[in-house]
mmCIF file of C-alpha atoms in Angstrom:
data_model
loop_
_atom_site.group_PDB
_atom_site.id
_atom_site.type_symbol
_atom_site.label_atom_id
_atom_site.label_comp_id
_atom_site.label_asym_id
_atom_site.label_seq_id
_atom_site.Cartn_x
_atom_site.Cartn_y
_atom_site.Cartn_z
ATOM 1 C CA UNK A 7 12.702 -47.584 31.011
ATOM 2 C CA UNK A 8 9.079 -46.551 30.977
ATOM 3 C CA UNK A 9 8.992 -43.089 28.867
ATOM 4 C CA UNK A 10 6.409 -40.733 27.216
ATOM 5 C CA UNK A 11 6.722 -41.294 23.283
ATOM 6 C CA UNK A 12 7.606 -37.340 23.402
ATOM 7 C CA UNK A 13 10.702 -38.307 25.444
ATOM 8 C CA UNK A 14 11.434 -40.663 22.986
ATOM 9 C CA UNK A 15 11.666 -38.530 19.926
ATOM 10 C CA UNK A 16 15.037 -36.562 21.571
ATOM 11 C CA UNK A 17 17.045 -39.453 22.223
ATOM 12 C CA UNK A 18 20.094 -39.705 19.799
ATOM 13 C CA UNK A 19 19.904 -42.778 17.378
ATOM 14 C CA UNK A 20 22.129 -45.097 19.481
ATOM 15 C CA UNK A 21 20.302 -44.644 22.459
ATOM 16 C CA UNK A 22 16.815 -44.864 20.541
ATOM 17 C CA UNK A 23 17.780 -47.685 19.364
ATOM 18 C CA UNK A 24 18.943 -49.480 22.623
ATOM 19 C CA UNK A 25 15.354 -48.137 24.068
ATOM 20 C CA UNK A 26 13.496 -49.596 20.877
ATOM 21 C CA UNK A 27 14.956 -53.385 21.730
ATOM 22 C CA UNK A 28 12.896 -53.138 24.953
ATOM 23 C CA UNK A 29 10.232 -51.006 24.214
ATOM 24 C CA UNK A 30 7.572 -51.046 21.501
ATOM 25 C CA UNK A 31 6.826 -46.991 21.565
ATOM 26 C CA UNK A 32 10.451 -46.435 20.986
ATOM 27 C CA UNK A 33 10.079 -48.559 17.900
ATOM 28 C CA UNK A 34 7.535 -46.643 16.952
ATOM 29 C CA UNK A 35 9.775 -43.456 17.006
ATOM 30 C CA UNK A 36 12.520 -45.276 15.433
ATOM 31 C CA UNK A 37 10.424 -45.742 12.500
ATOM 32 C CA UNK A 38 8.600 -42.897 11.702
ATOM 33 C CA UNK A 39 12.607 -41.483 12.002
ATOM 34 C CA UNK A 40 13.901 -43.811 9.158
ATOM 35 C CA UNK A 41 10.946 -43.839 7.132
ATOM 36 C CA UNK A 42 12.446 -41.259 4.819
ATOM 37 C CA UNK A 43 15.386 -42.610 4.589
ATOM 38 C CA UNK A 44 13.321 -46.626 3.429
ATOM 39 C CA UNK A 45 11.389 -44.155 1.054
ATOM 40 C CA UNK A 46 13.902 -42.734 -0.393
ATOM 41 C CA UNK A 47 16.225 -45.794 -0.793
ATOM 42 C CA UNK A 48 13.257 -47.382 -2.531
ATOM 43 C CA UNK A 49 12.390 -44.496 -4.932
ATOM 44 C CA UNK A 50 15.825 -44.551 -5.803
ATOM 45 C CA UNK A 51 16.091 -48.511 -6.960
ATOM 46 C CA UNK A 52 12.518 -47.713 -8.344
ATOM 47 C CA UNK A 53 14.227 -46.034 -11.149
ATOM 48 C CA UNK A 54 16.045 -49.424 -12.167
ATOM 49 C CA UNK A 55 13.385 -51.123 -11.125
ATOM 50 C CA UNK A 56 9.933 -49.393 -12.347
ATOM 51 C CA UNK A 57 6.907 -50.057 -10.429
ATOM 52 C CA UNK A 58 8.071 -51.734 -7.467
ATOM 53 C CA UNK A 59 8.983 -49.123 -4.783
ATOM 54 C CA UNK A 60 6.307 -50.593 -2.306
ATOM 55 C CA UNK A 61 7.798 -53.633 -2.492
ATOM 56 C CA UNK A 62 11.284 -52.040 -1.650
ATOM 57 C CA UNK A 63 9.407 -49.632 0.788
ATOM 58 C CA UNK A 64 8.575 -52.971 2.474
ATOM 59 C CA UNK A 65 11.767 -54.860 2.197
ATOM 60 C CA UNK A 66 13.648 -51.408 3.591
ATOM 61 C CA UNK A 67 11.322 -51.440 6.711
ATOM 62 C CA UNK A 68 12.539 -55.052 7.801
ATOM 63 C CA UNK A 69 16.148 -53.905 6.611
ATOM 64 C CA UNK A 70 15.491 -51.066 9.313
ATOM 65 C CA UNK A 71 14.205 -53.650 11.868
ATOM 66 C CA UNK A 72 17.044 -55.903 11.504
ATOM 67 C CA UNK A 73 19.081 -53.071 11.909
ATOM 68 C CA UNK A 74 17.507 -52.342 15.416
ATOM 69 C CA UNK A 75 18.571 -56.054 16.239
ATOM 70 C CA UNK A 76 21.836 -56.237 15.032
ATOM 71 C CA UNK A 77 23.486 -53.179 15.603
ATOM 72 C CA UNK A 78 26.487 -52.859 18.193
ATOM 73 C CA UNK A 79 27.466 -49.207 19.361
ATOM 74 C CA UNK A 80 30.587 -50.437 20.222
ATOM 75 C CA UNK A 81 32.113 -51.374 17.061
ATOM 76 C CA UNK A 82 32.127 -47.484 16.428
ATOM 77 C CA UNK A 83 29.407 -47.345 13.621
ATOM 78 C CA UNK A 84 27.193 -44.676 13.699
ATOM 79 C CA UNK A 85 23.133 -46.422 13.010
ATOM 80 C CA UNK A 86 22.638 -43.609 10.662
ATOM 81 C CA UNK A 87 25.464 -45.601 8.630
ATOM 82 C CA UNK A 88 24.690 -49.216 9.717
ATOM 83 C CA UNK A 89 20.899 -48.851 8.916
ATOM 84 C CA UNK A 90 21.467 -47.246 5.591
ATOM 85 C CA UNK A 91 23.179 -50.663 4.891
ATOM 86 C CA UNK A 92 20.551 -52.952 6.217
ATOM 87 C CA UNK A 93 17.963 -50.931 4.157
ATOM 88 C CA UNK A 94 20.102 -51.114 0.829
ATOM 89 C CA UNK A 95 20.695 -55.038 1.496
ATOM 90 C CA UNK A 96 17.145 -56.012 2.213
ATOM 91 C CA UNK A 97 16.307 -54.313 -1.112
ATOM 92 C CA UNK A 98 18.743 -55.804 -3.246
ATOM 93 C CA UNK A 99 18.287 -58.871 -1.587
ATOM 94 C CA UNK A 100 14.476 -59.158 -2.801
ATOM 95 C CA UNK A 101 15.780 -57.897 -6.050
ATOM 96 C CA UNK A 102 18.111 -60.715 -6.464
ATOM 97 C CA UNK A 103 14.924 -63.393 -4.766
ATOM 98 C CA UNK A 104 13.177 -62.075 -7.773
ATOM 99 C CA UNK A 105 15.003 -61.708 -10.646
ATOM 100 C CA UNK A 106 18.294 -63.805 -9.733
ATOM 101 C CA UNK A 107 20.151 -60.555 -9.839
ATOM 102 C CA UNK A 108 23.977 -60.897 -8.114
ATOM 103 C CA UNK A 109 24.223 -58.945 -4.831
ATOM 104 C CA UNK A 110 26.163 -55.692 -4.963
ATOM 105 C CA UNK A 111 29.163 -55.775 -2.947
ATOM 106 C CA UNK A 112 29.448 -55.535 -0.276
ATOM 107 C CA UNK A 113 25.742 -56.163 0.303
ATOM 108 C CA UNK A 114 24.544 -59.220 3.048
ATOM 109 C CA UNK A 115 21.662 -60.823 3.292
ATOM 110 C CA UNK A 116 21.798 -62.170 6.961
ATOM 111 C CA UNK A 117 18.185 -60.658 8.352
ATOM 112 C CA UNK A 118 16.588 -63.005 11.017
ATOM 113 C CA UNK A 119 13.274 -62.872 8.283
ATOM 114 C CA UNK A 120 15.577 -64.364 6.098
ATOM 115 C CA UNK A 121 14.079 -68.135 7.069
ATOM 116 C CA UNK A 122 10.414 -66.827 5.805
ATOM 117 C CA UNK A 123 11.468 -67.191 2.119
ATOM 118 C CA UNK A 124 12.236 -70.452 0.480
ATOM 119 C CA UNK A 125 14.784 -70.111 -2.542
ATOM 120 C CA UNK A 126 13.311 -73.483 -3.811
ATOM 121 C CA UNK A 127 9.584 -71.826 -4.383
ATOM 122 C CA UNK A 128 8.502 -70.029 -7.457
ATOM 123 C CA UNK A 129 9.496 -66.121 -8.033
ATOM 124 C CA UNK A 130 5.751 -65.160 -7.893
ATOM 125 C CA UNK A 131 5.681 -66.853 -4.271
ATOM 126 C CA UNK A 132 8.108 -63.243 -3.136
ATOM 127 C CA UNK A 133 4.693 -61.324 -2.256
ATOM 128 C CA UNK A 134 3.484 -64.196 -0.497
ATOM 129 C CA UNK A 135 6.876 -63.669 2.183
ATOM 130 C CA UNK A 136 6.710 -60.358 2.004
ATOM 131 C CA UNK A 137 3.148 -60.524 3.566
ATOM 132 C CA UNK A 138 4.376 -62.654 5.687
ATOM 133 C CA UNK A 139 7.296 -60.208 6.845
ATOM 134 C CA UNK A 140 4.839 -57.656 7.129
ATOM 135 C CA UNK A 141 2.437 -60.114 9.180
ATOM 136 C CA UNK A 142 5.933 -60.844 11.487
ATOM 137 C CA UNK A 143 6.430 -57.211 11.970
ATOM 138 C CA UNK A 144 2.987 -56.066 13.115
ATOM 139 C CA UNK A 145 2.836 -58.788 15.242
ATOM 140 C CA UNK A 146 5.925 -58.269 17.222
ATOM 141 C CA UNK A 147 5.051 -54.395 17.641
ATOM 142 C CA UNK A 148 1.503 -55.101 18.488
ATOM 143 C CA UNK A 149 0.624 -58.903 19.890
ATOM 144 C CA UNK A 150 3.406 -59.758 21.562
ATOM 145 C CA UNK A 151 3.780 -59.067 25.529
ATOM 146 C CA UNK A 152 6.700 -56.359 26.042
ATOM 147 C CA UNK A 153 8.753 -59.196 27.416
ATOM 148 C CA UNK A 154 8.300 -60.958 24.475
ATOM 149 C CA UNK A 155 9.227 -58.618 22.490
ATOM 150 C CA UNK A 156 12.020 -58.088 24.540
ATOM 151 C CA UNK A 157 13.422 -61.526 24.041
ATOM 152 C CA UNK A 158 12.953 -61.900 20.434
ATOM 153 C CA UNK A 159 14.806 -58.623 19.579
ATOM 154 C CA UNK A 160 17.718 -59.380 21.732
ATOM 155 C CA UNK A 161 17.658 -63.199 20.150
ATOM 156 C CA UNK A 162 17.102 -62.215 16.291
ATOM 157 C CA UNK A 163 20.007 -59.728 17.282
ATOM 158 C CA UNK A 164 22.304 -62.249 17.906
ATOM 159 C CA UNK A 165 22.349 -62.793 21.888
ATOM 160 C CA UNK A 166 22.913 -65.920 23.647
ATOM 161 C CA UNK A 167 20.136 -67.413 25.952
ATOM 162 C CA UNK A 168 22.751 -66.533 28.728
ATOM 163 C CA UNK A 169 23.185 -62.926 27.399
ATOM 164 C CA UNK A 170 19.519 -62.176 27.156
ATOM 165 C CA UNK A 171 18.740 -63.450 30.687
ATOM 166 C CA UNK A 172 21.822 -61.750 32.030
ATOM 167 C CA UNK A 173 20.350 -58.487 30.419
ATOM 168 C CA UNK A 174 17.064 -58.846 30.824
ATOM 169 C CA UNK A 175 17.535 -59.894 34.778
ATOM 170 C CA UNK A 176 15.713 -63.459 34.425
ATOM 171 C CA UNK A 177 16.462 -66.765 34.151
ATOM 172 C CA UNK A 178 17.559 -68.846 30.730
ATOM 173 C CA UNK A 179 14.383 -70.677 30.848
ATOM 174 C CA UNK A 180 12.320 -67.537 31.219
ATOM 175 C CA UNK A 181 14.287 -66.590 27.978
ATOM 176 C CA UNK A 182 13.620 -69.921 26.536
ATOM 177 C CA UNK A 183 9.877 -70.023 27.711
ATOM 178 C CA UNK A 184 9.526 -66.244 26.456
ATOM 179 C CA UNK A 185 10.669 -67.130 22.968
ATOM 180 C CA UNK A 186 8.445 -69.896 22.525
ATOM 181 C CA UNK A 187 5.397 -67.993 23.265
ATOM 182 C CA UNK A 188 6.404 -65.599 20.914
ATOM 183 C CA UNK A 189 7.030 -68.258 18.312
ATOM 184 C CA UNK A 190 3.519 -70.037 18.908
ATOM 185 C CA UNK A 191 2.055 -66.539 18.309
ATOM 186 C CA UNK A 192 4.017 -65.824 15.270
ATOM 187 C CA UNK A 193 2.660 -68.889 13.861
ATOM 188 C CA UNK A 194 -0.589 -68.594 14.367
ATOM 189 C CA UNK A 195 -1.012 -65.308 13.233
#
């Protein structure tokens, strides 16, 4: 699927979202879409939670990204509703890193970024992952190859090695092989 951006911006959410998985300029749409939506969910915690809304701005964007990964059109959820979630759970989630705060419920915390913070290190050691996260992001929109990118949306969305090649039309090891290019880079970014 090799669209104009333009094209992009009239695809329902579902189908956006499907299209974003494989392709970096429908990300791009996806997320200038939802920004309001991460901005507003993070002015509106900002009022419990004074002086942190970029923080939460930051926190809502990987919330929307995990969405993109996770989120299964056949279970009957609209992603307007689904991604609202994801936003709200990423913020409380670094709420509750921070200040040891209980989850809402109802809220997860089961992002594939979740591995870049460490429970064990200090609270001050938050900004540290979150500029990490942000480091994770840019490079999977921008420095990965598109079938890297590929991969590592389809496996951080919960896809098998056998359902990514089956999708994707390549072998396992190409999947395998794929992913650990993409890791290599992550890391030394």
């Amino acid at each position: 699927m090799c669209m104009e951006p333009a094209s992009y911006e009239g695809l329902p959410d579902e189908e956006l979202v499907l299209a974003a998985r494989e392709n970096r300029r429908a990300m791009e749409v996806l997320l200038k879409r939802y920004a309001p939506l991460v901005q507003h969910q993070a002015y509106a915690l900002q009022c419990h939670h004074p002086g942190e809304t970029e923080d939460l701005m930051q926190e809502g964007y990987l919330g929307l990204l995990s969405a993109t990964c996770r989120f299964a059109p056949e279970r009957g959820v609209p992603f307007s509703a689904f991604v609202v979630h994801c936003v709200r759970s990423h913020m409380y989630s670094a709420l509750r890193r921070c200040r040891r705060i209980p989850l809402p419920i109802g809220s997860s915390d089961d992002s594939p970024f979740t591995e870049l913070a460490d429970p064990a290190l200090p609270p001050d050691s938050t900004v540290i992952h979150r500029t990490q996260a942000d480091a994770l992001v840019y490079i999977m929109m921008h420095c990965l190859s598109q079938r890297e990118y590929q991969v590592c949306m389809l496996i951080y969305g919960g896809a098998t090695y056998a359902q990514a090649a089956s999708q994707l039309h390549i072998s396992e090891k190409s999947v395998d092989n794929a992913l650990q290019r993409a890791r290599r880079k992550l890391r030394t970014q």
